[in-house]
Amino acid sequence: MRNYFIAGNWKMHKTTGEAVELAKALVEDLKDGKNKYMIAPPFTALDAVSKVVKGTNVMLGAQNMSTEEQGAHTGEVSVLMLKDLGVQIVILGHSERRHIYKEDDAMINKKVRLALKHGLEVDLCIGELLEEREAGKAEAVCERQLREGLAGVTAEEMKLVTIAYEPVWAIGTGKTATPDDAETIHYYCRSVLADMYGKEVADSVVIQYGGSMKAENAKALLEKPDIDGGLIGGASLKVETFSPIAKFNS
Ligand code: 13P
């Protein structure tokens, strides 16, 4: 059976002091939580937050990484640097990386394979734009992002991969996909994974939903059979808003 995986993507929020304070409060609040948890602070706070979450049930995530291991890449952060800080999982292909910073599927795939080569877990984000949904292309876009993002990834490596379905029109907008609409895409993604890797692997991959997930809508989404967790932005920035989602089933 798949375990629920509730993750916070802090995006470009929190100074180091603020990040440590939030991480400490979450570690305390979630210590008896029964789900898998991750927080992804900005790069600048990773070192400090790493010391707070070490040895707890809250994993340390990064929000991005370079396609390269090292070299002349001003402003980039490598997988080796993340591992050195105790990072266990990296979010890749987030829609803000795809659409603001123009990362394409080939680039994201290079990052996915590099992270896996170094034993880092990957949280691969996929999701369609509003105009793609309105044109009836949501499934096709997600399928392309899955197939190209995971190209060359083996069935064995899929044990380290989580998928996050984040419809772009739902991110930070307050508009959440309905549980039925989200489930339709999650189910479809699992069928694509079954085609790529077989049913056993597809059934074991955690597929999170992301996009204006809050305490008020989390339970209805997470009760759907193919929605196995959440990747939460805005509501992950405070204990009062993140914990109720993280503990929705306790
Ligand atoms: P919001 O929860 O703020 O909509 O953000 C979702 C997201 O992008 C998480 O990665």
Coordinates of C-alpha atoms and ligand atoms in Angstrom, one line a residue:
M1 CA 0.0 0.0 0.0
R2 CA 1.0 3.6 -0.7
N3 CA 1.7 5.8 2.3
Y4 CA 0.3 9.4 2.2
F5 CA 3.1 11.9 1.5
I6 CA 2.4 15.5 2.6
A7 CA 5.0 18.0 1.6
G8 CA 5.6 21.7 2.0
N9 CA 7.2 23.7 -0.8
W10 CA 8.2 27.0 0.9
K11 CA 9.2 28.6 -2.5
M12 CA 11.0 31.9 -2.1
H13 CA 9.8 32.5 1.5
K14 CA 11.5 32.5 4.9
T15 CA 14.9 33.9 6.0
T16 CA 17.0 31.4 7.8
G17 CA 15.8 32.4 11.3
E18 CA 12.1 32.2 10.2
A19 CA 12.8 28.8 8.5
V20 CA 14.3 27.3 11.6
E21 CA 11.5 28.5 13.7
L22 CA 8.9 27.0 11.4
A23 CA 10.8 23.7 11.0
K24 CA 11.2 23.4 14.8
A25 CA 7.5 23.9 15.3
L26 CA 6.6 21.4 12.6
V27 CA 9.0 18.7 13.9
E28 CA 7.3 19.0 17.3
D29 CA 3.8 19.0 15.9
L30 CA 4.3 16.1 13.5
K31 CA 6.4 13.9 15.7
D32 CA 3.6 11.4 16.1
G33 CA 2.2 11.9 12.6
K34 CA 1.7 8.7 10.6
N35 CA 2.3 10.0 7.1
K36 CA 5.5 10.7 5.2
Y37 CA 6.5 14.4 5.5
M38 CA 8.9 16.7 3.7
I39 CA 9.6 20.4 3.9
A40 CA 11.5 22.2 1.2
P41 CA 13.0 25.5 2.4
P42 CA 14.9 27.9 0.1
F43 CA 18.5 26.9 -0.6
T44 CA 19.8 29.5 1.9
A45 CA 18.0 27.9 4.8
L46 CA 18.8 24.2 4.0
D47 CA 21.8 24.0 6.2
A48 CA 20.1 25.4 9.3
V49 CA 16.9 23.5 8.7
S50 CA 18.9 20.3 8.1
K51 CA 20.1 20.4 11.7
V52 CA 16.5 20.8 12.9
V53 CA 15.0 17.9 11.0
K54 CA 17.9 15.4 11.3
G55 CA 16.7 12.2 12.8
T56 CA 13.1 13.2 12.7
N57 CA 10.2 12.0 10.6
V58 CA 10.3 15.2 8.5
M59 CA 12.5 14.9 5.3
L60 CA 14.6 17.7 4.0
G61 CA 13.8 18.7 0.5
A62 CA 15.3 21.2 -2.0
Q63 CA 13.2 23.1 -4.6
N64 CA 15.5 22.7 -7.6
M65 CA 19.1 21.7 -8.6
S66 CA 21.4 22.1 -11.5
T67 CA 21.6 19.7 -14.5
E68 CA 25.4 19.5 -13.8
E69 CA 27.4 18.0 -11.0
Q70 CA 29.9 20.9 -10.8
G71 CA 31.6 23.5 -13.0
A72 CA 31.2 27.0 -14.4
H73 CA 27.5 27.4 -13.7
T74 CA 27.1 30.8 -11.9
G75 CA 24.2 30.8 -9.6
E76 CA 23.4 27.1 -9.8
V77 CA 23.4 24.5 -6.9
S78 CA 24.5 21.0 -7.6
V79 CA 23.3 17.6 -6.4
L80 CA 26.6 17.1 -4.5
M81 CA 26.0 20.3 -2.5
L82 CA 22.5 19.3 -1.7
K83 CA 23.6 15.9 -0.5
D84 CA 26.3 17.5 1.5
L85 CA 23.7 19.4 3.4
G86 CA 21.6 16.4 4.2
V87 CA 19.0 17.0 1.5
Q88 CA 17.0 13.7 0.9
I89 CA 14.6 14.7 -1.9
V90 CA 14.5 17.4 -4.6
I91 CA 11.4 18.9 -6.3
L92 CA 12.0 19.0 -10.0
G93 CA 10.0 20.4 -12.9
H94 CA 7.8 22.7 -10.7
S95 CA 5.6 24.8 -12.9
E96 CA 7.3 27.9 -11.8
R97 CA 10.6 26.5 -13.1
R98 CA 8.9 25.4 -16.3
H99 CA 7.0 28.6 -17.1
I100 CA 9.0 31.4 -15.5
Y101 CA 12.5 30.0 -16.0
K102 CA 11.7 28.1 -19.2
E103 CA 12.9 24.7 -18.1
D104 CA 11.8 22.1 -20.7
D105 CA 11.2 18.4 -20.4
A106 CA 14.7 17.5 -21.6
M107 CA 16.3 19.7 -19.0
I108 CA 14.1 18.4 -16.3
N109 CA 14.8 14.8 -17.3
K110 CA 18.6 15.5 -17.1
K111 CA 18.1 16.8 -13.5
V112 CA 15.8 13.8 -12.6
R113 CA 18.4 11.3 -13.8
L114 CA 21.3 13.1 -12.1
A115 CA 19.4 13.2 -8.8
L116 CA 18.6 9.5 -9.0
K117 CA 22.1 8.6 -9.9
H118 CA 23.2 10.2 -6.6
G119 CA 20.4 8.4 -4.6
L120 CA 18.3 11.5 -4.0
E121 CA 14.6 11.0 -4.0
V122 CA 12.8 13.1 -6.7
D123 CA 9.4 14.8 -6.5
L124 CA 8.6 15.4 -10.2
C125 CA 6.0 18.0 -10.8
I126 CA 3.7 17.9 -13.8
G127 CA 0.5 19.8 -14.8
E128 CA -1.3 21.6 -17.5
L129 CA -1.9 25.3 -18.1
L130 CA -5.5 26.7 -18.1
E131 CA -5.6 27.0 -21.9
E132 CA -4.3 23.4 -22.3
R133 CA -7.2 22.2 -20.0
E134 CA -9.7 24.3 -21.9
A135 CA -8.4 22.8 -25.1
G136 CA -9.0 19.3 -23.7
K137 CA -5.3 18.6 -23.6
A138 CA -4.7 18.1 -19.8
E139 CA -4.1 14.4 -20.1
A140 CA -1.8 14.7 -23.1
V141 CA 0.3 17.4 -21.4
C142 CA 0.7 15.3 -18.3
E143 CA 1.5 12.2 -20.3
R144 CA 4.2 14.0 -22.2
Q145 CA 5.7 15.5 -19.0
L146 CA 5.7 12.1 -17.4
R147 CA 7.2 10.2 -20.4
E148 CA 9.9 12.8 -21.2
G149 CA 10.6 13.7 -17.5
L150 CA 11.1 10.0 -16.7
A151 CA 12.9 9.0 -19.9
G152 CA 15.8 6.6 -19.0
V153 CA 14.6 6.1 -15.4
T154 CA 14.5 2.4 -14.5
A155 CA 11.7 0.6 -12.7
E156 CA 14.1 0.1 -9.7
E157 CA 14.8 3.9 -9.6
M158 CA 11.0 4.6 -9.6
K159 CA 11.2 3.6 -5.9
L160 CA 12.8 7.0 -5.3
V161 CA 10.2 8.9 -7.4
T162 CA 7.1 10.7 -6.3
I163 CA 4.9 12.5 -8.9
A164 CA 3.1 15.8 -8.0
Y165 CA 0.2 16.7 -10.2
E166 CA -0.1 20.5 -10.0
P167 CA -2.5 22.0 -12.5
V168 CA -0.9 25.4 -13.2
W169 CA -4.2 27.3 -13.0
A170 CA -4.7 26.0 -9.4
I171 CA -1.3 27.1 -8.0
G172 CA -1.5 30.1 -5.7
T173 CA -4.9 31.1 -7.2
G174 CA -7.2 29.8 -4.6
K175 CA -8.9 27.6 -7.3
T176 CA -8.5 24.0 -6.5
A177 CA -9.2 21.2 -8.9
T178 CA -12.3 19.3 -7.7
P179 CA -11.5 16.0 -6.2
D180 CA -13.2 14.3 -9.2
D181 CA -11.2 16.3 -11.8
A182 CA -7.9 15.7 -9.9
E183 CA -8.7 12.0 -9.5
T184 CA -9.3 11.7 -13.3
I185 CA -5.8 13.0 -14.0
H186 CA -4.2 11.0 -11.2
Y187 CA -5.8 7.8 -12.5
Y188 CA -4.7 8.7 -16.0
C189 CA -1.1 9.3 -14.9
R190 CA -1.0 6.0 -13.1
S191 CA -2.2 4.3 -16.3
V192 CA 0.7 6.0 -18.1
L193 CA 3.1 4.7 -15.5
A194 CA 1.7 1.2 -15.8
D195 CA 2.3 1.4 -19.5
M196 CA 5.9 2.5 -18.9
Y197 CA 6.8 0.3 -15.9
G198 CA 4.1 -2.3 -15.4
K199 CA 1.2 -2.3 -13.0
E200 CA 3.1 -3.2 -9.8
V201 CA 5.4 -0.2 -10.1
A202 CA 2.5 2.1 -11.1
D203 CA 0.5 1.0 -8.1
S204 CA 3.4 1.8 -5.7
V205 CA 4.2 5.3 -7.0
V206 CA 2.8 8.1 -4.8
I207 CA 1.0 10.8 -6.8
Q208 CA 0.5 14.0 -4.9
Y209 CA -1.9 16.8 -5.7
G210 CA -0.8 20.4 -5.5
G211 CA -2.6 23.7 -6.1
S212 CA -4.3 25.7 -3.4
M213 CA -4.6 22.6 -1.1
K214 CA -5.8 23.7 2.3
A215 CA -7.2 22.1 5.4
E216 CA -10.7 22.7 4.1
N217 CA -10.3 20.8 0.9
A218 CA -7.5 18.3 1.7
K219 CA -9.5 15.5 3.1
A220 CA -11.9 15.3 0.1
L221 CA -8.9 15.2 -2.3
L222 CA -6.9 12.7 -0.3
E223 CA -9.8 10.3 0.0
K224 CA -9.7 9.7 -3.7
P225 CA -8.1 6.4 -4.6
D226 CA -5.2 7.8 -6.7
I227 CA -4.5 10.9 -4.7
D228 CA -1.7 9.9 -2.3
G229 CA -0.6 13.2 -0.8
G230 CA -0.1 16.9 -1.3
L231 CA 2.5 19.3 -2.4
I232 CA 1.5 22.4 -0.6
G233 CA 2.7 26.0 -1.2
G234 CA 0.9 28.8 0.6
A235 CA -0.6 26.7 3.3
S236 CA 2.8 25.2 4.2
L237 CA 4.2 28.5 5.5
K238 CA 2.5 28.3 8.9
V239 CA 2.1 25.4 11.4
E240 CA -1.6 26.3 11.8
T241 CA -2.3 25.8 8.1
F242 CA 0.1 22.9 7.3
S243 CA -0.4 20.6 10.3
P244 CA -4.1 20.0 9.8
I245 CA -3.4 18.8 6.2
A246 CA -0.4 16.8 7.4
K247 CA -2.6 15.2 10.0
F248 CA -5.8 15.0 8.0
N249 CA -6.2 11.3 8.8
S250 CA -5.2 11.2 12.5
Ligands
13P1 P1 -0.2 26.6 -3.5 O1 -0.5 25.6 -2.5 O2 0.3 28.0 -3.0 O3 -1.2 26.8 -4.6 O4 1.2 26.1 -4.3 C1 1.2 24.8 -4.8 C2 2.5 24.5 -5.2 O5 3.0 25.1 -6.2 C3 3.4 23.6 -4.5 O6 4.5 23.2 -5.1

